[in-house]
Coordinates of N, CA and C in Angstrom, one line a residue:
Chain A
X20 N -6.7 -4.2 -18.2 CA -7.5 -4.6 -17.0 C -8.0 -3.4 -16.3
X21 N -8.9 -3.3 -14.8 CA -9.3 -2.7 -14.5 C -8.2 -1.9 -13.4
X22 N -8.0 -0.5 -13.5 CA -7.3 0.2 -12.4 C -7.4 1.4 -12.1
X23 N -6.7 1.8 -11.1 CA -6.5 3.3 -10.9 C -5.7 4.5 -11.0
X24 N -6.0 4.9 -11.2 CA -5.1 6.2 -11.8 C -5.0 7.7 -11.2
X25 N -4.0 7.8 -11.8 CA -3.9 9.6 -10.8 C -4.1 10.9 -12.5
X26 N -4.4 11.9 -11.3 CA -4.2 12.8 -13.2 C -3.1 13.5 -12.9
X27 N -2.2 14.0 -11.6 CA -1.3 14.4 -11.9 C -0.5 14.0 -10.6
X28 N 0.6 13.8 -11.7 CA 2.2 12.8 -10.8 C 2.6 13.7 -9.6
X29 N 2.4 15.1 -9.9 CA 3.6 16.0 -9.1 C 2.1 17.3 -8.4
X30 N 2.5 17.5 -7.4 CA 1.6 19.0 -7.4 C 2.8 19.6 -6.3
X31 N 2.8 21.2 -6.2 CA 3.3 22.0 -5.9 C 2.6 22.9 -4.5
X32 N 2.5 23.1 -3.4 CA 1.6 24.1 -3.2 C 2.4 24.7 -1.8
X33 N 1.7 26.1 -2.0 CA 2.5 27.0 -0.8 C 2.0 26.5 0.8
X34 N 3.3 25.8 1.8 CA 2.7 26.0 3.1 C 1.6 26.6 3.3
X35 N 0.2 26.1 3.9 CA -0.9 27.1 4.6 C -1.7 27.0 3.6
X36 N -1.3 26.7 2.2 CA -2.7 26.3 1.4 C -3.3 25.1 1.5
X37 N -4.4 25.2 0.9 CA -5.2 24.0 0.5 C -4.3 22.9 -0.6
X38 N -4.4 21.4 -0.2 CA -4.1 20.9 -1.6 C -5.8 19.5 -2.2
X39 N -5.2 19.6 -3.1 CA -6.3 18.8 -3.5 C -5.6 17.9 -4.6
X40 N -5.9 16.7 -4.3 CA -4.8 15.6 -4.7 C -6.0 14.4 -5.6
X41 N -6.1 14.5 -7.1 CA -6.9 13.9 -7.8 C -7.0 12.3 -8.6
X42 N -7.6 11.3 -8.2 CA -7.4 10.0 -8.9 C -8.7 9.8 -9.3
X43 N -8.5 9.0 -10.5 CA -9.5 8.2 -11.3 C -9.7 6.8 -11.2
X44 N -10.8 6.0 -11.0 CA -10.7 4.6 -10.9 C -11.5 4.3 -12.1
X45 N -11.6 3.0 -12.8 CA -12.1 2.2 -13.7 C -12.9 1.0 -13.4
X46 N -13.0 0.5 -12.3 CA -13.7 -0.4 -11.6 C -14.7 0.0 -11.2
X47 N -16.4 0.1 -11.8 CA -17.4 0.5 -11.4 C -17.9 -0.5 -10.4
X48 N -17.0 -1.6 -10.2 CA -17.6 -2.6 -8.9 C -17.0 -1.9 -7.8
X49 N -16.3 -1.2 -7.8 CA -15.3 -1.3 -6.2 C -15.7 -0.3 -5.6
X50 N -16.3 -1.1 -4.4 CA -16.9 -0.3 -3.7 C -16.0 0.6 -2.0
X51 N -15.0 0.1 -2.0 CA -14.3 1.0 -0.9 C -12.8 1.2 -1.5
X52 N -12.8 2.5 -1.0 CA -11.4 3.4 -1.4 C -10.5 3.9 -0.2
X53 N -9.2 4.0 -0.3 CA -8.3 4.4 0.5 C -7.5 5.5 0.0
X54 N -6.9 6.6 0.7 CA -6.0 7.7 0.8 C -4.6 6.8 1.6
X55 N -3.7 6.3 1.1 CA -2.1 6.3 1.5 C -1.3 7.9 1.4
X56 N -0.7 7.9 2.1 CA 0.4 8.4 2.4 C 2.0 8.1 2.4
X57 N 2.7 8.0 1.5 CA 4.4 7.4 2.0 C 5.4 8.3 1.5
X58 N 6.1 8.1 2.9 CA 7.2 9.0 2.6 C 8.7 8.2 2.2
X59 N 9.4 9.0 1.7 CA 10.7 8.5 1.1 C 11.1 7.4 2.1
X60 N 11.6 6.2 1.9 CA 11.9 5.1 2.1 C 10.7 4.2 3.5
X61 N 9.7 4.6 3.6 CA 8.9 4.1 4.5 C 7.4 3.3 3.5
X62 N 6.7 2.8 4.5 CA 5.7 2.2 4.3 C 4.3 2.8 4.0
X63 N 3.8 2.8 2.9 CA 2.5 3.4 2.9 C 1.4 3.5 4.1
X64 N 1.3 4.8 4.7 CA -0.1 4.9 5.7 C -1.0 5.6 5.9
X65 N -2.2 4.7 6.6 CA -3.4 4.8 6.2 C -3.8 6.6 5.9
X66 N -4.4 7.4 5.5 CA -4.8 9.0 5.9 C -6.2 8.3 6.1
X67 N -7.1 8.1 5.3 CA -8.9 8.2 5.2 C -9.6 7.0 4.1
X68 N -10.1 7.0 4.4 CA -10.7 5.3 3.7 C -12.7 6.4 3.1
X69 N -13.1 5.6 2.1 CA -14.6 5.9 2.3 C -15.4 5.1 1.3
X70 N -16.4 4.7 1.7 CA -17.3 3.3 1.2 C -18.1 3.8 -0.1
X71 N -18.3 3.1 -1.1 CA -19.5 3.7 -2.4 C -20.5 4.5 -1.7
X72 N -21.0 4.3 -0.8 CA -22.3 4.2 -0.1 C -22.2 5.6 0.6
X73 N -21.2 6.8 0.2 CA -20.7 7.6 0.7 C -20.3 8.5 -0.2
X74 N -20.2 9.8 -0.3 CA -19.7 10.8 -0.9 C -19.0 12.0 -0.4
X75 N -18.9 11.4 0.5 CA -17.9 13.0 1.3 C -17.5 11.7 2.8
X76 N -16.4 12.5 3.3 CA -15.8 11.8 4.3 C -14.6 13.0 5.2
X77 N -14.6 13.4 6.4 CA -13.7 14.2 6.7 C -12.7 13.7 7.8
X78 N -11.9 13.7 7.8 CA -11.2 13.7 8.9 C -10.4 14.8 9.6
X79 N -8.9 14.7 10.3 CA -8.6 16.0 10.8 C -8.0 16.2 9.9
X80 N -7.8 17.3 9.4 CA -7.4 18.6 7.9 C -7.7 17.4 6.5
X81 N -8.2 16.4 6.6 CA -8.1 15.9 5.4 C -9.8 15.5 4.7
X82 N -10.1 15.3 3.7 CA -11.4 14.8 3.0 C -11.2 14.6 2.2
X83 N -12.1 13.3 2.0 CA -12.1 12.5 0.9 C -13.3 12.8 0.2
X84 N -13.7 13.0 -1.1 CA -14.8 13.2 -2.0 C -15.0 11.8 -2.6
X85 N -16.0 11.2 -3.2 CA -16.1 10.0 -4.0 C -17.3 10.7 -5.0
X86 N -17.2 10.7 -6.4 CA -18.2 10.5 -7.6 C -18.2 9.4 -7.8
X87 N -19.0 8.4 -7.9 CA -18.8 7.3 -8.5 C -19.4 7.3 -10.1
X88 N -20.2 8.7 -10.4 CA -20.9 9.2 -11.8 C -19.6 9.0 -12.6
X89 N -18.6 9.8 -12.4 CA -17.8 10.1 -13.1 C -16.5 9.3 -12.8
X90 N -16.5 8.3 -11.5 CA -15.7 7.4 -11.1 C -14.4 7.8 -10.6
X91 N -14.4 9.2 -9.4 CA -13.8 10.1 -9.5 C -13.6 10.3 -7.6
X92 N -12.1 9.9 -7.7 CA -11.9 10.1 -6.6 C -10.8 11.3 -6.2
X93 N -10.7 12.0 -4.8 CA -10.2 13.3 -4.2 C -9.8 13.5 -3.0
X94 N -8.6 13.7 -2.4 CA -7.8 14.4 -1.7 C -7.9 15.6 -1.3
X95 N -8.7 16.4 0.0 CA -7.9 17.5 0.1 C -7.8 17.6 1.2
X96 N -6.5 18.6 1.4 CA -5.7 18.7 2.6 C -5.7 19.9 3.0
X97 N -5.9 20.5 4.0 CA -6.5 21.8 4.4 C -5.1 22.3 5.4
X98 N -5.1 23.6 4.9 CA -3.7 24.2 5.3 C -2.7 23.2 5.3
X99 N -1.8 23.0 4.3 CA -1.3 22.0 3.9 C 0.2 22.6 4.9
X100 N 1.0 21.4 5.4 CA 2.0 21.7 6.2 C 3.5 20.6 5.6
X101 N 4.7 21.1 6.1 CA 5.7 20.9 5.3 C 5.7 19.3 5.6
X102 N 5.1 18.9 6.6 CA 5.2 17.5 6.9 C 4.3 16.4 6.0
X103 N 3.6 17.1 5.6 CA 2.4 16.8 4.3 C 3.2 16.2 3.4
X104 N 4.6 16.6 2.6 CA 5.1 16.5 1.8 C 5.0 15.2 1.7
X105 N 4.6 14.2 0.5 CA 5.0 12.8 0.6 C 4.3 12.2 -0.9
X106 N 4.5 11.3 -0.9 CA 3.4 10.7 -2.2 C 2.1 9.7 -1.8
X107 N 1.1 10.3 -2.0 CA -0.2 9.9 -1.9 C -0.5 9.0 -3.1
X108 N -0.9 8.1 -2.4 CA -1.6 6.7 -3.7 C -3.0 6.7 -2.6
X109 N -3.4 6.4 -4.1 CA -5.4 6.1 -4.0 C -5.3 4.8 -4.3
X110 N -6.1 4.0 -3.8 CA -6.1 2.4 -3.9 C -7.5 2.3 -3.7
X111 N -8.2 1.2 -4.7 CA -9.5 0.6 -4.5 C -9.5 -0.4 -3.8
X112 N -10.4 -1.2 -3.4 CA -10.5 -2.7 -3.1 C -11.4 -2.9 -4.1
X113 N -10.4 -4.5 -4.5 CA -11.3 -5.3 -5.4 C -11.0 -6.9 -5.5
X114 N -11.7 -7.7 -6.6 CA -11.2 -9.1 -6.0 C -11.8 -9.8 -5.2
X115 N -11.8 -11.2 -5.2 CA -12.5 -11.9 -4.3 C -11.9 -12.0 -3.0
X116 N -11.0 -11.4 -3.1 CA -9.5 -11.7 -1.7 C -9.6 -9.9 -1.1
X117 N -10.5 -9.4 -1.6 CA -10.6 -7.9 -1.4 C -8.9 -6.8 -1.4
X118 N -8.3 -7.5 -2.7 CA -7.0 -7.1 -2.8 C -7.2 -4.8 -2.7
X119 N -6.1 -4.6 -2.6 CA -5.9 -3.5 -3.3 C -5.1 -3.1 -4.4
X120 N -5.9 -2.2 -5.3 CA -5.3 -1.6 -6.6 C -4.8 -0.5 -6.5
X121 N -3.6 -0.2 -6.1 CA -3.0 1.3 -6.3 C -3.0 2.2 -7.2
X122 N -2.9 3.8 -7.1 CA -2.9 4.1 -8.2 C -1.3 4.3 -8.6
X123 N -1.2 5.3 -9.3 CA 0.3 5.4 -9.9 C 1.0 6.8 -8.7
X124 N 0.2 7.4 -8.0 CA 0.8 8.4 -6.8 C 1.0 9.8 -7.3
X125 N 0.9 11.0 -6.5 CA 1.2 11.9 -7.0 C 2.2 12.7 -5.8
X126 N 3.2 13.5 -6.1 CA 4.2 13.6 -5.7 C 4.0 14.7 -5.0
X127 N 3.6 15.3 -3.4 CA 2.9 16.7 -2.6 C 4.6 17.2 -2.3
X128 N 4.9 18.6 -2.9 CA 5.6 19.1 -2.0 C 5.2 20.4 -1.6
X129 N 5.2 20.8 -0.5 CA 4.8 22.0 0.4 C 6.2 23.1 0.4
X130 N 6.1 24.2 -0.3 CA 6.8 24.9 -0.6 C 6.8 26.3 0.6
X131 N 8.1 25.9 1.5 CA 7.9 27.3 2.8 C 7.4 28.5 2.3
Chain B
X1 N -3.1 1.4 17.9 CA -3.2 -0.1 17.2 C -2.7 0.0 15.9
X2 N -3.0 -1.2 15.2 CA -3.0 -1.4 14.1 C -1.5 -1.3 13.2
X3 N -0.7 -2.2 14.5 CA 0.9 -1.6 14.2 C 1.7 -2.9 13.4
X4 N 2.0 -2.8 11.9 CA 2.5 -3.7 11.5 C 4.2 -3.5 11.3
X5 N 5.3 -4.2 11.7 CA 6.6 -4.2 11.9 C 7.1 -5.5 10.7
X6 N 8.3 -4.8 10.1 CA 8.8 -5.8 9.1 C 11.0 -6.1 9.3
X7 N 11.1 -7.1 9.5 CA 12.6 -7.0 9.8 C 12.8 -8.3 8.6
X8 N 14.2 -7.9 8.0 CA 15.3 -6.7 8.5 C 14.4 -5.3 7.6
X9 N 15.1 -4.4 7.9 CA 14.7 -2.9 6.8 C 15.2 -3.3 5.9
X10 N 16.7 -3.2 6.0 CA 16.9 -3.5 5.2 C 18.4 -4.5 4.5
X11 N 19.0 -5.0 3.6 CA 19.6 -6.2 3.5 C 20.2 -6.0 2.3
X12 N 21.6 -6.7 2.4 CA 22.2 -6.5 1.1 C 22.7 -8.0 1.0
X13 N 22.7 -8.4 -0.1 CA 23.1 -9.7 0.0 C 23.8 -10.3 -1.6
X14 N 24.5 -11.2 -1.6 CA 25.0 -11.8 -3.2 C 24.4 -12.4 -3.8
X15 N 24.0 -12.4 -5.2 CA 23.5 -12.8 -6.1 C 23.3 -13.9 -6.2
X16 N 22.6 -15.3 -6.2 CA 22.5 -16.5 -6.0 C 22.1 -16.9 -4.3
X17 N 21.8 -15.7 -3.5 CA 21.5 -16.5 -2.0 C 20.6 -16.2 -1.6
X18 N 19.9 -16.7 -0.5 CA 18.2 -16.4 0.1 C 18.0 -15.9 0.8
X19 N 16.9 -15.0 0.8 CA 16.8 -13.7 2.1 C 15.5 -14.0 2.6
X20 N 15.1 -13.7 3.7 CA 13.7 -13.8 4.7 C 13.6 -13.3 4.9
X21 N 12.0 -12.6 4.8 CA 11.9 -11.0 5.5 C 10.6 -11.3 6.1
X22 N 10.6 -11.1 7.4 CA 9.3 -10.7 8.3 C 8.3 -10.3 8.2
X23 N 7.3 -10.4 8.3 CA 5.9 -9.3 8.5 C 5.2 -9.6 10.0
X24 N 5.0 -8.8 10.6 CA 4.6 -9.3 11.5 C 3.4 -8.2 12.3
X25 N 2.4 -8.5 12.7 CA 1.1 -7.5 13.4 C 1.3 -7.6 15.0
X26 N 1.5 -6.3 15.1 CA 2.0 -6.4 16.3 C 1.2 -6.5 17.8
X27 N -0.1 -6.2 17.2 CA -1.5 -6.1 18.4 C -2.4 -6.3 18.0
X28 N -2.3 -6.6 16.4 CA -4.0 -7.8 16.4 C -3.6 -8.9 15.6
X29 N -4.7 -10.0 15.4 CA -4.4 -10.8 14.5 C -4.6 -10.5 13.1
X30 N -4.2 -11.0 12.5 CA -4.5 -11.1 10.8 C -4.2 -12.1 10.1
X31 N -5.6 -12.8 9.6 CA -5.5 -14.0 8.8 C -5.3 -14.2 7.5
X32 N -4.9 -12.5 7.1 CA -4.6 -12.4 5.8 C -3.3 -11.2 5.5
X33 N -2.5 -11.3 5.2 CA -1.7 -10.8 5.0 C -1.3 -10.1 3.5
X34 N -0.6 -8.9 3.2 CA -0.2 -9.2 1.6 C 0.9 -8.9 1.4
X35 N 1.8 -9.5 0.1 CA 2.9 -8.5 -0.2 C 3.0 -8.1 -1.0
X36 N 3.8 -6.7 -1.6 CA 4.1 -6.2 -2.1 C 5.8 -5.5 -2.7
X37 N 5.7 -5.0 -3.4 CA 7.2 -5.1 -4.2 C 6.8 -3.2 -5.1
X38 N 8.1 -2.7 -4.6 CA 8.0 -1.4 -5.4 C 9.4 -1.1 -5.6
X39 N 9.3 -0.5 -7.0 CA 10.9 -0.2 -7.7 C 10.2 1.5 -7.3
X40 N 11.4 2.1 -7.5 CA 12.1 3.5 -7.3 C 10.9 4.4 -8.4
X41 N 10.4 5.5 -7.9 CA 9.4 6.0 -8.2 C 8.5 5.4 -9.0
X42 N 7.9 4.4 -8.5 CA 6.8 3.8 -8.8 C 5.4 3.3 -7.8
X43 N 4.6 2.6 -7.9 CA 3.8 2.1 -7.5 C 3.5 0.8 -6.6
X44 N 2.9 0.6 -5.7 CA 3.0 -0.6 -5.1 C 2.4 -2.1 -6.2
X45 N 3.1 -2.3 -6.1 CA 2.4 -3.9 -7.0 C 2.2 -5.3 -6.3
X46 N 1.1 -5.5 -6.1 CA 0.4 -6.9 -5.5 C 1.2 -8.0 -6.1
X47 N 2.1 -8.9 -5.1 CA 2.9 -9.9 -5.5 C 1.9 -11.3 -5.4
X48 N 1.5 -11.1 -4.2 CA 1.1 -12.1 -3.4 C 0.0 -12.1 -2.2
X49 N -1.3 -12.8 -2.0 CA -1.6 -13.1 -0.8 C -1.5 -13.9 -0.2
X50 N -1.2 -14.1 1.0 CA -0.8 -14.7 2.4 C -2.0 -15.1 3.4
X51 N -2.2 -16.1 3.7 CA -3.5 -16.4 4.0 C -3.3 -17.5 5.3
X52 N -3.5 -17.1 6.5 CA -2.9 -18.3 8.0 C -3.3 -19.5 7.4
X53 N -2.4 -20.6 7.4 CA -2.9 -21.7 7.8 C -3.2 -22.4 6.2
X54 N -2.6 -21.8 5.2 CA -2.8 -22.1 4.0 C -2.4 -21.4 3.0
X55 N -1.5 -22.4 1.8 CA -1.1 -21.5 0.4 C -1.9 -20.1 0.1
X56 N -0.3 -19.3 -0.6 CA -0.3 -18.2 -0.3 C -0.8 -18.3 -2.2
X57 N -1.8 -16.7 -2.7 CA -2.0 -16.7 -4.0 C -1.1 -16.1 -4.1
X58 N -0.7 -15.9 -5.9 CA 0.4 -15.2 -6.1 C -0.3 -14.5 -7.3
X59 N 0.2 -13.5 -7.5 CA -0.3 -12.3 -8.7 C 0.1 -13.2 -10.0
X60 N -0.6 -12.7 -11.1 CA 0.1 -13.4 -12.7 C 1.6 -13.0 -12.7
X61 N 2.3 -13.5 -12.8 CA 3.6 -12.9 -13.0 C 4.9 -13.6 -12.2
X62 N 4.4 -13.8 -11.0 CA 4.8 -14.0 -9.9 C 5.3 -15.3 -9.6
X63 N 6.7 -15.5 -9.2 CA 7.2 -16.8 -9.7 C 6.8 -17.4 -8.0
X64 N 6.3 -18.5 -7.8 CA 5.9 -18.9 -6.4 C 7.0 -19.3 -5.9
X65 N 7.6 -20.4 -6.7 CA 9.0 -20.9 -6.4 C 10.3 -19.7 -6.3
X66 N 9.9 -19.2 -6.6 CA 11.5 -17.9 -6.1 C 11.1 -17.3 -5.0
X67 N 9.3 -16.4 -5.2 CA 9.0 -16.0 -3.8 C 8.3 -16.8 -3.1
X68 N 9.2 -17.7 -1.8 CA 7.9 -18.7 -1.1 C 7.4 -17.7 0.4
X69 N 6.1 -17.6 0.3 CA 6.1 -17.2 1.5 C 4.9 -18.0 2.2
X70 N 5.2 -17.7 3.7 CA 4.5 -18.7 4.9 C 3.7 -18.3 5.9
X71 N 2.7 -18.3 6.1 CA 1.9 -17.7 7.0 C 1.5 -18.4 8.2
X72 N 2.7 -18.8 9.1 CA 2.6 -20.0 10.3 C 1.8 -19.6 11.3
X73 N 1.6 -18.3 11.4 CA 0.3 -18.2 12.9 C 0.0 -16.8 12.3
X74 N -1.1 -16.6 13.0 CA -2.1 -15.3 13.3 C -1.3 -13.9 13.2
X75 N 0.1 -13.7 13.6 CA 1.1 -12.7 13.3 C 2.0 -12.6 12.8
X76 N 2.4 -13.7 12.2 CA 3.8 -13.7 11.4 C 3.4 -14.4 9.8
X77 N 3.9 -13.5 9.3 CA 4.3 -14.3 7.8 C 5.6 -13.5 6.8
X78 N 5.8 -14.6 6.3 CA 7.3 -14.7 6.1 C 7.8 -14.5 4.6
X79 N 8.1 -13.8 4.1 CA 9.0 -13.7 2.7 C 9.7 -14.2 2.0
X80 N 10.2 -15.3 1.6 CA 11.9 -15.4 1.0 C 12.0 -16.0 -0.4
X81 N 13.0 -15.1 -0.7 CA 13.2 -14.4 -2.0 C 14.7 -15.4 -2.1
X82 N 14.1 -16.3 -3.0 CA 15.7 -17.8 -3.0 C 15.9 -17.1 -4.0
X83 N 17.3 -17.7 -4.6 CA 18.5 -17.2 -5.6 C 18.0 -16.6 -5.8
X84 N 18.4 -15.1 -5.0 CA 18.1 -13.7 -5.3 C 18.6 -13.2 -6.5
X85 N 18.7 -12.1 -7.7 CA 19.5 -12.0 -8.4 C 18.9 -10.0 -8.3
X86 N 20.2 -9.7 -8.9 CA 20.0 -8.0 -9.1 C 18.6 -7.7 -9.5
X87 N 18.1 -8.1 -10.3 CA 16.6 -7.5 -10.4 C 15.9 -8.0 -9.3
X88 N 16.2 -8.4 -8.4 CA 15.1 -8.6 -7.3 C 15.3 -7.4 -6.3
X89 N 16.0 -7.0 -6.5 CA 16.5 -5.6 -6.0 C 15.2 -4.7 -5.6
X90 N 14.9 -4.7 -4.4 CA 13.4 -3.7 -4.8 C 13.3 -3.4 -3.0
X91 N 11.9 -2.7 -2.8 CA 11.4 -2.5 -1.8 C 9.9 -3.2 -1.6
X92 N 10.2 -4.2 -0.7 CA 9.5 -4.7 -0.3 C 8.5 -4.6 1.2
X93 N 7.2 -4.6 0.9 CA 6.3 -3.8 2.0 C 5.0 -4.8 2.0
X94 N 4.6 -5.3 3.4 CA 4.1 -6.0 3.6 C 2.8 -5.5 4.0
X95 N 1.5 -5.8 4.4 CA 0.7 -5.0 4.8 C -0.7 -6.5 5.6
X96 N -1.6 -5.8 6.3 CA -2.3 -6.9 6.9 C -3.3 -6.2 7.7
X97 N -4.2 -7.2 7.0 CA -5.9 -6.6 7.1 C -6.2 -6.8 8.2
X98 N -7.1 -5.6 8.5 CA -7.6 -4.9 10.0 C -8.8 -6.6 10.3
X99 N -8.9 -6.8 11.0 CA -9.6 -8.1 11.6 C -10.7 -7.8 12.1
X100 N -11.0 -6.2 12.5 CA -12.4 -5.8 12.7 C -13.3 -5.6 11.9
X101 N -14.5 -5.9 12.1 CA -15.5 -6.1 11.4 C -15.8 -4.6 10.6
X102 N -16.7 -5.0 9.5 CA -16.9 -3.6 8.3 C -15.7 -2.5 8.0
X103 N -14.3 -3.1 7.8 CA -13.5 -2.6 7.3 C -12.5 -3.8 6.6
X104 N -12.2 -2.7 5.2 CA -11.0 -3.8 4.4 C -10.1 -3.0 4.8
X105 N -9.5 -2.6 5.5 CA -8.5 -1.6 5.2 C -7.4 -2.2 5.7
X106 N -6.3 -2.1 5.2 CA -5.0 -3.1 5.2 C -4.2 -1.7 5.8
X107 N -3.4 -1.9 6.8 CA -2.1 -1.6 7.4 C -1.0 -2.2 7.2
X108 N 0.4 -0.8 6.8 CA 1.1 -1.4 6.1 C 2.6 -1.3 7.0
X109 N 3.5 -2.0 6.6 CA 4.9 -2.6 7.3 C 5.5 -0.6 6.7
X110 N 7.1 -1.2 7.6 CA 7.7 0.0 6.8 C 8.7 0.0 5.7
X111 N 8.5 -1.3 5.9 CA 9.3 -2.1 4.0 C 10.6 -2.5 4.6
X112 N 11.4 -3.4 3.3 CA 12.8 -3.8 3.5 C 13.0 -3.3 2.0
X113 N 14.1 -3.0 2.2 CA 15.1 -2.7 0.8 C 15.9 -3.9 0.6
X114 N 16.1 -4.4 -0.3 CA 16.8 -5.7 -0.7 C 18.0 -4.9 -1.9
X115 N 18.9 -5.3 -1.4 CA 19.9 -4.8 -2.5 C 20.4 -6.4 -3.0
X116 N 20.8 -6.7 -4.0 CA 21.2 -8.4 -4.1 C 22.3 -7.3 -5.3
X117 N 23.5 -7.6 -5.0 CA 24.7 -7.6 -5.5 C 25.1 -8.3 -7.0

C-alpha cells in the first residue's frame, strides 16, 4: 500500500551543525505533510507542517522542503543543539478521515 | 494551546483484565480524535478513529471488541483495552485534530505505557 518512508534510521551530527533529516512518500495524492518530533518515552510533537501547494517552509531553526517531482520530503535544523536529540517522523495526511501515515523515523543524536 | 493530556502514563496490570486510558484536549474541542499504538523502536501505527458522538473506525487489523473506545463529548475519548494479554504490552498515544479551520494537523497526548503481566 501507499506510505512513507525515511532513508536513513540514524544520523549523527556535531552540536552547532546543520542537520538535514530525509523522507520519502509514495502517495502522489497527499497533499499536507508534517515534521514530529519524540523523545524517549513521550508523545510525538508538532515541529512544522507544509501543504503540496508549497515548497519551502521555515520556521525558528527548522525547514521544511517539499519535491513533490521526486515525492521527496526534508528536515533541516540549523545549528543543531543537544536538546534536538530525538526521533523525527514525517507523516502525510491521507484518507477520507484525513488520517496520518508515519514514516519509519530517524534517530538525531547531537554529539557535544 | 493545543494541549492534549492522556492519564494514566502509565499502568501495569494482569493478564486477563481491563484498562482505560484517557485522551483528553485540554483548550479546544475536537470532534475527531485518533489512536495509536507503538512497540519499542518503532513507528506510530493508526489503531483507530474516534469520532464525537459516533462509532469509532478501526484500522484493518484491529480487533474493535478488545479495543472499545468512546468518544462521549467534545474533549474526552476513552481507550480500553479488555482481557489485556502480554502482547498488548505497548505505548499507547492518542492525538486530536486542531478544530481550526485550514489545518489537518493533529496534536499529540504524551502516551501511556501498558505493561499487562
Amino acid at each position: 500500500g501507499e506510505s512513507v518512508g525515511l532513508h536513513l534510521p540514524t544520523l549523527s551530527v556535531q552540536e552547532g551543525d546543520n542537520s538535514i533529516i530525509n523522507c520519502a512518500y509514495s502517495n502522489s495524492a497527499s497533499d499536507y505533510f508534517i515534521w514530529y518530533k519524540q523523545e524517549s518515552g513521550k508523545g510525538p510533537q508538532f515541529i512544522i507542517d507544509i501543504r503540496s501547494n508549497m515548497d519551502k517552509r521555515q520556521g525558528q531553526r527548522v525547514t521544511v522542503l517539499l519535491n513533490k517531482t521526486v515525492k521527496h520530503l526534508s528536515l533541516q535544523i540549523a545549528a543543531t543543539q543537544p536538546g534536538d536529540s530525538a526521533v523525527y517522523f514525517c507523516a502525510e495526511n491521507s484518507g477520507s478521515a484525513r488520517q496520518l501515515t508515519f514514516g519509519s523515523g530517524t534517530q538525531l543524536t547531537v554529539l557535544p | 494551546g493545543a494541549v492534549v493530556s492522556q492519564h494514566p502514563s502509565r499502568v501495569i496490570c494482569k493478564s486477563g483484565t481491563s484498562v482505560k486510558i484517557e485522551c483528553r484536549s485540554l483548550d479546544f474541542q475536537a470532534t475527531t480524535m485518533f489512536w495509536y499504538r507503538q512497540f519499542p523502536k518503532q513507528s506510530l501505527m493508526l489503531m483507530a478513529t474516534s469520532n464525537e458522538g459516533s462509532k469509532a473506525t478501526y484500522e484493518q487489523g484491529v480487533e474493535k471488541d478488545k479495543f472499545l473506545i468512546n468518544h462521549a463529548s467534545l474533549t474526552l475519548s476513552t481507550l480500553t483495552v479488555t482481557s489485556a494479554h502480554p502482547e498488548d504490552s505497548s505505548f499507547y498515544i492518542c492525538s486530536a485534530r486542531a478544530p481550526w479551520a485550514g489545518t489537518d494537523t493533529q496534536y499529540f497526548g504524551p502516551g501511556t505505557r501498558l505493561t499487562v503481566l
